[in-house]
Structure formats: C-alpha cells, structure tokens
PDB file of C-alpha atoms in Angstrom:
ATOM      1  CA  UNK A   1      18.601-193.764 103.615  1.00  0.00           C
ATOM      2  CA  UNK A   2      16.535-196.779 104.447  1.00  0.00           C
ATOM      3  CA  UNK A   3      14.760-195.633 107.693  1.00  0.00           C
ATOM      4  CA  UNK A   4      13.461-198.708 108.980  1.00  0.00           C
ATOM      5  CA  UNK A   5      13.574-202.223 108.351  1.00  0.00           C
ATOM      6  CA  UNK A   6      10.036-204.316 107.567  1.00  0.00           C
ATOM      7  CA  UNK A   7      10.816-206.273 110.969  1.00  0.00           C
ATOM      8  CA  UNK A   8      10.577-203.083 112.930  1.00  0.00           C
ATOM      9  CA  UNK A   9       6.777-202.846 112.279  1.00  0.00           C
ATOM     10  CA  UNK A  10       7.114-199.232 111.001  1.00  0.00           C
ATOM     11  CA  UNK A  11       5.795-198.795 107.151  1.00  0.00           C
ATOM     12  CA  UNK A  12       8.352-196.718 105.992  1.00  0.00           C
ATOM     13  CA  UNK A  13       7.167-195.805 102.740  1.00  0.00           C
ATOM     14  CA  UNK A  14       3.747-195.064 104.026  1.00  0.00           C
ATOM     15  CA  UNK A  15       5.081-192.746 106.829  1.00  0.00           C
ATOM     16  CA  UNK A  16       7.498-190.668 104.835  1.00  0.00           C
ATOM     17  CA  UNK A  17       4.807-190.479 102.088  1.00  0.00           C
ATOM     18  CA  UNK A  18       2.968-188.364 105.247  1.00  0.00           C
ATOM     19  CA  UNK A  19       5.897-185.756 105.012  1.00  0.00           C
ATOM     20  CA  UNK A  20       7.074-185.823 101.523  1.00  0.00           C
ATOM     21  CA  UNK A  21       3.995-185.493  99.393  1.00  0.00           C
ATOM     22  CA  UNK A  22       5.058-184.578  95.912  1.00  0.00           C
ATOM     23  CA  UNK A  23       1.933-183.538  94.268  1.00  0.00           C
ATOM     24  CA  UNK A  24       1.709-181.145  91.503  1.00  0.00           C
ATOM     25  CA  UNK A  25       0.436-178.647  93.901  1.00  0.00           C
ATOM     26  CA  UNK A  26       3.944-178.740  95.824  1.00  0.00           C
ATOM     27  CA  UNK A  27       5.522-175.617  95.289  1.00  0.00           C
ATOM     28  CA  UNK A  28       8.693-175.648  93.141  1.00  0.00           C
ATOM     29  CA  UNK A  29      12.040-173.746  93.377  1.00  0.00           C
ATOM     30  CA  UNK A  30      14.300-173.088  90.876  1.00  0.00           C
ATOM     31  CA  UNK A  31      18.071-172.871  92.134  1.00  0.00           C
ATOM     32  CA  UNK A  32      19.716-169.282  91.600  1.00  0.00           C
ATOM     33  CA  UNK A  33      23.101-170.668  91.439  1.00  0.00           C
ATOM     34  CA  UNK A  34      25.179-174.177  91.337  1.00  0.00           C
ATOM     35  CA  UNK A  35      25.488-175.879  94.724  1.00  0.00           C
ATOM     36  CA  UNK A  36      27.178-179.207  95.675  1.00  0.00           C
ATOM     37  CA  UNK A  37      24.366-181.423  97.451  1.00  0.00           C
ATOM     38  CA  UNK A  38      24.645-184.730  99.129  1.00  0.00           C
ATOM     39  CA  UNK A  39      22.341-187.623  97.382  1.00  0.00           C
ATOM     40  CA  UNK A  40      20.477-189.353  99.917  1.00  0.00           C
ATOM     41  CA  UNK A  41      20.882-192.533 100.756  1.00  0.00           C
ATOM     42  CA  UNK A  42      24.215-192.767  98.951  1.00  0.00           C
ATOM     43  CA  UNK A  43      25.880-189.797 100.880  1.00  0.00           C
ATOM     44  CA  UNK A  44      27.782-189.085  97.323  1.00  0.00           C
ATOM     45  CA  UNK A  45      28.264-185.161  96.260  1.00  0.00           C
ATOM     46  CA  UNK A  46      26.369-184.074  93.299  1.00  0.00           C
ATOM     47  CA  UNK A  47      26.629-180.831  91.703  1.00  0.00           C
ATOM     48  CA  UNK A  48      22.853-179.236  90.998  1.00  0.00           C
ATOM     49  CA  UNK A  49      23.157-176.726  88.502  1.00  0.00           C
ATOM     50  CA  UNK A  50      21.638-173.062  88.419  1.00  0.00           C
ATOM     51  CA  UNK A  51      17.786-173.212  87.075  1.00  0.00           C
ATOM     52  CA  UNK A  52      17.167-176.906  87.995  1.00  0.00           C
ATOM     53  CA  UNK A  53      13.604-177.273  89.876  1.00  0.00           C
ATOM     54  CA  UNK A  54      13.610-178.963  93.123  1.00  0.00           C
ATOM     55  CA  UNK A  55      10.874-179.255  95.832  1.00  0.00           C
ATOM     56  CA  UNK A  56      11.724-178.585  99.406  1.00  0.00           C
ATOM     57  CA  UNK A  57      10.292-181.260 101.318  1.00  0.00           C
ATOM     58  CA  UNK A  58      12.275-180.767 104.834  1.00  0.00           C
ATOM     59  CA  UNK A  59      14.036-177.931 106.363  1.00  0.00           C
ATOM     60  CA  UNK A  60      15.121-178.670 109.883  1.00  0.00           C
ATOM     61  CA  UNK A  61      18.275-177.917 111.764  1.00  0.00           C
ATOM     62  CA  UNK A  62      19.764-175.764 109.177  1.00  0.00           C
ATOM     63  CA  UNK A  63      19.757-178.202 106.534  1.00  0.00           C
ATOM     64  CA  UNK A  64      17.415-178.810 103.418  1.00  0.00           C
ATOM     65  CA  UNK A  65      16.152-182.092 101.867  1.00  0.00           C
ATOM     66  CA  UNK A  66      14.900-181.227  98.324  1.00  0.00           C
ATOM     67  CA  UNK A  67      13.656-183.647  95.508  1.00  0.00           C
ATOM     68  CA  UNK A  68      14.865-182.877  92.028  1.00  0.00           C
ATOM     69  CA  UNK A  69      12.642-183.321  89.007  1.00  0.00           C
ATOM     70  CA  UNK A  70      13.831-185.906  86.592  1.00  0.00           C
ATOM     71  CA  UNK A  71      16.408-187.321  89.299  1.00  0.00           C
ATOM     72  CA  UNK A  72      15.982-190.300  91.456  1.00  0.00           C
ATOM     73  CA  UNK A  73      16.205-189.667  95.159  1.00  0.00           C
ATOM     74  CA  UNK A  74      16.612-187.013  97.496  1.00  0.00           C
ATOM     75  CA  UNK A  75      19.213-184.566  98.290  1.00  0.00           C
ATOM     76  CA  UNK A  76      20.499-182.870 101.443  1.00  0.00           C
ATOM     77  CA  UNK A  77      21.328-179.090 100.899  1.00  0.00           C
ATOM     78  CA  UNK A  78      23.566-177.618 103.349  1.00  0.00           C
ATOM     79  CA  UNK A  79      22.647-173.906 105.137  1.00  0.00           C
ATOM     80  CA  UNK A  80      25.304-172.267 103.287  1.00  0.00           C
ATOM     81  CA  UNK A  81      23.794-172.843 100.303  1.00  0.00           C
ATOM     82  CA  UNK A  82      20.346-171.518 101.533  1.00  0.00           C
ATOM     83  CA  UNK A  83      20.281-168.526  99.359  1.00  0.00           C
ATOM     84  CA  UNK A  84      20.406-170.857  95.996  1.00  0.00           C
ATOM     85  CA  UNK A  85      16.658-172.239  97.672  1.00  0.00           C
ATOM     86  CA  UNK A  86      15.752-168.600  97.972  1.00  0.00           C
ATOM     87  CA  UNK A  87      16.038-169.017 101.828  1.00  0.00           C
ATOM     88  CA  UNK A  88      17.840-167.002 104.056  1.00  0.00           C
ATOM     89  CA  UNK A  89      21.047-168.137 105.112  1.00  0.00           C
ATOM     90  CA  UNK A  90      21.495-168.333 108.930  1.00  0.00           C
ATOM     91  CA  UNK A  91      25.062-168.916 109.834  1.00  0.00           C
ATOM     92  CA  UNK A  92      26.009-172.137 110.976  1.00  0.00           C
ATOM     93  CA  UNK A  93      27.603-172.431 114.489  1.00  0.00           C
ATOM     94  CA  UNK A  94      31.024-171.334 114.516  1.00  0.00           C
ATOM     95  CA  UNK A  95      33.577-173.681 116.639  1.00  0.00           C
ATOM     96  CA  UNK A  96      34.500-172.150 119.485  1.00  0.00           C
ATOM     97  CA  UNK A  97      36.993-175.069 120.557  1.00  0.00           C
ATOM     98  CA  UNK A  98      37.498-174.438 124.161  1.00  0.00           C
ATOM     99  CA  UNK A  99      38.330-170.596 123.531  1.00  0.00           C
ATOM    100  CA  UNK A 100      34.868-169.416 124.931  1.00  0.00           C
ATOM    101  CA  UNK A 101      35.109-169.258 128.996  1.00  0.00           C
ATOM    102  CA  UNK A 102      32.796-171.616 131.340  1.00  0.00           C
ATOM    103  CA  UNK A 103      31.919-171.757 134.600  1.00  0.00           C
ATOM    104  CA  UNK A 104      32.912-174.930 136.146  1.00  0.00           C
ATOM    105  CA  UNK A 105      32.305-178.232 134.164  1.00  0.00           C
ATOM    106  CA  UNK A 106      30.821-178.312 131.013  1.00  0.00           C
ATOM    107  CA  UNK A 107      27.007-179.281 131.086  1.00  0.00           C
ATOM    108  CA  UNK A 108      26.036-182.112 128.975  1.00  0.00           C
ATOM    109  CA  UNK A 109      22.687-180.845 128.867  1.00  0.00           C
ATOM    110  CA  UNK A 110      23.909-178.502 126.698  1.00  0.00           C
ATOM    111  CA  UNK A 111      25.989-181.316 124.335  1.00  0.00           C
ATOM    112  CA  UNK A 112      22.140-182.999 124.282  1.00  0.00           C
ATOM    113  CA  UNK A 113      20.529-179.622 123.098  1.00  0.00           C
ATOM    114  CA  UNK A 114      22.835-179.089 120.079  1.00  0.00           C
ATOM    115  CA  UNK A 115      22.499-182.967 119.114  1.00  0.00           C
ATOM    116  CA  UNK A 116      18.664-182.487 119.121  1.00  0.00           C
ATOM    117  CA  UNK A 117      19.282-180.155 116.499  1.00  0.00           C
ATOM    118  CA  UNK A 118      20.763-182.612 113.828  1.00  0.00           C
ATOM    119  CA  UNK A 119      17.835-184.315 112.068  1.00  0.00           C
ATOM    120  CA  UNK A 120      17.511-187.022 109.971  1.00  0.00           C
ATOM    121  CA  UNK A 121      17.205-185.672 106.349  1.00  0.00           C
ATOM    122  CA  UNK A 122      13.955-187.785 105.454  1.00  0.00           C
ATOM    123  CA  UNK A 123      11.745-187.772 108.208  1.00  0.00           C
ATOM    124  CA  UNK A 124      11.432-184.748 110.835  1.00  0.00           C
ATOM    125  CA  UNK A 125      12.859-186.407 113.728  1.00  0.00           C
ATOM    126  CA  UNK A 126      16.150-185.649 115.598  1.00  0.00           C
ATOM    127  CA  UNK A 127      18.745-188.211 115.964  1.00  0.00           C
ATOM    128  CA  UNK A 128      18.641-188.069 119.745  1.00  0.00           C
ATOM    129  CA  UNK A 129      14.543-188.938 119.726  1.00  0.00           C
ATOM    130  CA  UNK A 130      15.190-191.106 116.660  1.00  0.00           C
ATOM    131  CA  UNK A 131      17.560-193.537 119.488  1.00  0.00           C
ATOM    132  CA  UNK A 132      20.589-193.337 117.255  1.00  0.00           C
ATOM    133  CA  UNK A 133      22.805-191.788 119.902  1.00  0.00           C
ATOM    134  CA  UNK A 134      24.216-194.842 121.936  1.00  0.00           C
ATOM    135  CA  UNK A 135      26.640-192.884 124.038  1.00  0.00           C
ATOM    136  CA  UNK A 136      28.222-189.405 124.899  1.00  0.00           C
ATOM    137  CA  UNK A 137      31.226-189.144 127.405  1.00  0.00           C
ATOM    138  CA  UNK A 138      32.949-185.814 128.307  1.00  0.00           C
ATOM    139  CA  UNK A 139      36.799-185.880 128.721  1.00  0.00           C
ATOM    140  CA  UNK A 140      38.136-183.348 130.789  1.00  0.00           C
ATOM    141  CA  UNK A 141      41.567-182.090 128.775  1.00  0.00           C
ATOM    142  CA  UNK A 142      45.010-181.164 130.704  1.00  0.00           C
ATOM    143  CA  UNK A 143      44.880-177.518 128.725  1.00  0.00           C
ATOM    144  CA  UNK A 144      41.700-177.012 130.428  1.00  0.00           C
ATOM    145  CA  UNK A 145      39.273-177.834 127.489  1.00  0.00           C
ATOM    146  CA  UNK A 146      36.944-180.878 126.849  1.00  0.00           C
ATOM    147  CA  UNK A 147      37.246-183.720 124.473  1.00  0.00           C
ATOM    148  CA  UNK A 148      33.559-184.904 123.742  1.00  0.00           C
ATOM    149  CA  UNK A 149      33.036-188.200 122.428  1.00  0.00           C
ATOM    150  CA  UNK A 150      29.921-189.527 121.018  1.00  0.00           C
ATOM    151  CA  UNK A 151      28.887-192.894 119.454  1.00  0.00           C
ATOM    152  CA  UNK A 152      26.045-192.939 117.091  1.00  0.00           C
ATOM    153  CA  UNK A 153      24.387-195.327 114.822  1.00  0.00           C
ATOM    154  CA  UNK A 154      22.314-195.371 111.852  1.00  0.00           C
ATOM    155  CA  UNK A 155      19.367-196.903 111.397  1.00  0.00           C
ATOM    156  CA  UNK A 156      20.081-199.169 108.476  1.00  0.00           C
ATOM    157  CA  UNK A 157      23.951-200.615 107.944  1.00  0.00           C
ATOM    158  CA  UNK A 158      25.512-199.165 104.676  1.00  0.00           C
ATOM    159  CA  UNK A 159      23.568-195.791 104.803  1.00  0.00           C
ATOM    160  CA  UNK A 160      26.003-193.753 102.986  1.00  0.00           C
ATOM    161  CA  UNK A 161      24.618-190.651 104.998  1.00  0.00           C
ATOM    162  CA  UNK A 162      26.488-191.640 107.928  1.00  0.00           C
ATOM    163  CA  UNK A 163      29.333-189.308 107.364  1.00  0.00           C
ATOM    164  CA  UNK A 164      27.171-186.344 106.327  1.00  0.00           C
ATOM    165  CA  UNK A 165      25.324-186.368 110.075  1.00  0.00           C
ATOM    166  CA  UNK A 166      28.033-187.247 111.975  1.00  0.00           C
ATOM    167  CA  UNK A 167      29.981-184.161 110.474  1.00  0.00           C
ATOM    168  CA  UNK A 168      26.605-182.005 111.496  1.00  0.00           C
ATOM    169  CA  UNK A 169      26.739-183.398 115.035  1.00  0.00           C
ATOM    170  CA  UNK A 170      30.244-182.740 115.442  1.00  0.00           C
ATOM    171  CA  UNK A 171      30.236-179.349 113.733  1.00  0.00           C
ATOM    172  CA  UNK A 172      27.317-178.210 116.622  1.00  0.00           C
ATOM    173  CA  UNK A 173      29.089-179.732 119.274  1.00  0.00           C
ATOM    174  CA  UNK A 174      31.941-177.820 118.613  1.00  0.00           C
ATOM    175  CA  UNK A 175      30.351-174.456 118.910  1.00  0.00           C
ATOM    176  CA  UNK A 176      29.838-175.038 122.903  1.00  0.00           C
ATOM    177  CA  UNK A 177      31.970-172.716 124.971  1.00  0.00           C
ATOM    178  CA  UNK A 178      34.402-175.248 126.842  1.00  0.00           C
ATOM    179  CA  UNK A 179      34.759-178.160 123.802  1.00  0.00           C
ATOM    180  CA  UNK A 180      38.227-178.306 122.796  1.00  0.00           C
ATOM    181  CA  UNK A 181      37.510-181.110 120.813  1.00  0.00           C
ATOM    182  CA  UNK A 182      34.569-183.839 119.452  1.00  0.00           C
ATOM    183  CA  UNK A 183      34.503-187.066 118.195  1.00  0.00           C
ATOM    184  CA  UNK A 184      31.564-188.600 116.591  1.00  0.00           C
ATOM    185  CA  UNK A 185      31.975-192.302 115.432  1.00  0.00           C
ATOM    186  CA  UNK A 186      29.255-194.451 113.830  1.00  0.00           C
ATOM    187  CA  UNK A 187      28.856-197.903 115.337  1.00  0.00           C
ATOM    188  CA  UNK A 188      26.443-200.891 114.171  1.00  0.00           C
ATOM    189  CA  UNK A 189      26.671-202.763 117.738  1.00  0.00           C
ATOM    190  CA  UNK A 190      24.149-203.348 118.946  1.00  0.00           C
ATOM    191  CA  UNK A 191      21.797-202.927 116.017  1.00  0.00           C
ATOM    192  CA  UNK A 192      19.088-200.300 115.716  1.00  0.00           C
ATOM    193  CA  UNK A 193      15.816-200.915 116.108  1.00  0.00           C
ATOM    194  CA  UNK A 194      12.320-198.770 116.301  1.00  0.00           C
ATOM    195  CA  UNK A 195      11.970-199.477 119.915  1.00  0.00           C
ATOM    196  CA  UNK A 196      14.817-196.965 120.578  1.00  0.00           C
ATOM    197  CA  UNK A 197      12.704-194.254 119.453  1.00  0.00           C
ATOM    198  CA  UNK A 198      11.443-191.974 121.897  1.00  0.00           C
ATOM    199  CA  UNK A 199       7.651-191.035 122.798  1.00  0.00           C
ATOM    200  CA  UNK A 200       8.308-187.412 121.321  1.00  0.00           C
ATOM    201  CA  UNK A 201       9.623-189.134 118.051  1.00  0.00           C
ATOM    202  CA  UNK A 202       7.028-191.705 117.670  1.00  0.00           C
ATOM    203  CA  UNK A 203       4.188-189.060 118.414  1.00  0.00           C
ATOM    204  CA  UNK A 204       5.803-187.446 115.213  1.00  0.00           C
ATOM    205  CA  UNK A 205       5.718-190.303 113.496  1.00  0.00           C
ATOM    206  CA  UNK A 206       2.053-191.073 114.526  1.00  0.00           C
ATOM    207  CA  UNK A 207       3.643-194.878 116.219  1.00  0.00           C
ATOM    208  CA  UNK A 208       1.445-193.823 119.320  1.00  0.00           C
TER     209      UNK A 208
END
C-alpha cells in the first residue's frame, strides 16, 4: 500500500528498496501447496498455486510478505500458511474472549504490547510506532469482561490493506485474558502524517 505521500518528506520508493532488495541473489522459495494470499495494496485475496516461486521480503508479527515472480506487487501470507513457505507454523494467539481470569482491571499496557506485534506489510515497523493508532479505550462490561475499542488509520486513504491489518489487531487483542470483545475501526480524520512516527520507528526507517 502507499506508505508515504511525497508531501511527507519521506522517499518511500528509496526506503522500501532498502528492505526489499529483489536481486538475483535473493533466496527463492517454492510453494509446497496452494494458499490464499492477500495482494498488497489492493487487499484482494488471490490463490497462489503449489510450485510458485516466491521471495520472502518480510517476516514479522506472524505474517509474511512475499513477492511473486512474474506478478505485480507484493502479497501477505498468514501464519497459518507458513508451512507452504517451508517455515515453522507458529499458532496464532487464540481468542480468550474474557474466559481467562484477571486480577484487577485490565492492563492497558498488555493491549499496546499486542498491537506492537502487528506490522505494516511493506516495511518492518509496527502499527504503533508507525503512528497508526489514534485511540484505545477499555470499556468494562456488566458481565465482568471488557470491550476494547481501537481507532486506527492508514498512511494513505483508499489502501485496501485496512481490513487485513485491523483484523490482525483485533485477533491479537482478543487473545488477552479479560477481553470480552474487541472493535478496531479504520478512520481517516485527522489525516496521518510522517510526524506521527515514533523515534524508534524513525530510527528503523533511517529518518534520524
């Protein structure tokens, strides 16, 4: 997806090339079975067939970003399909949905920790340090559980990866004991700008 507009002062094309060098020396992985992958930036699901050569450009937060030979753009592969990339499948966090026991109020730091395991599919910066999280609110429920509401944005309106990233964040929030429900909404106001990136994020991007 478009990560930075020209007005941000960040040269996205130059920077992402640092992370996604597609030289002939890059290791090629051949898919061992058919999988459903999410095309970047459209967010559309596409079947990648067994035997397709791919190059893994990023492996963070339990997902993989790959480039497919003779196909435009990148694709996100979920953790559940890691075996097709000859990678070990690490189980995704199971939804606890409030069944776990907690001592006292829900710890907001646990939620932020989980959100920091959600990554932009194109560059190695999590959605918190990238400044995509606008708000986080914990609402205790009458049944003793907690509803967590998150409002996040994307770096460019119209990017099709919003539902995929939001779903990833919701799934990981639901893995926290004491969380009954989680709602992650993508919003556009105020517009995102590169100034929202944390110091850690800027360091990873070579902006400081």
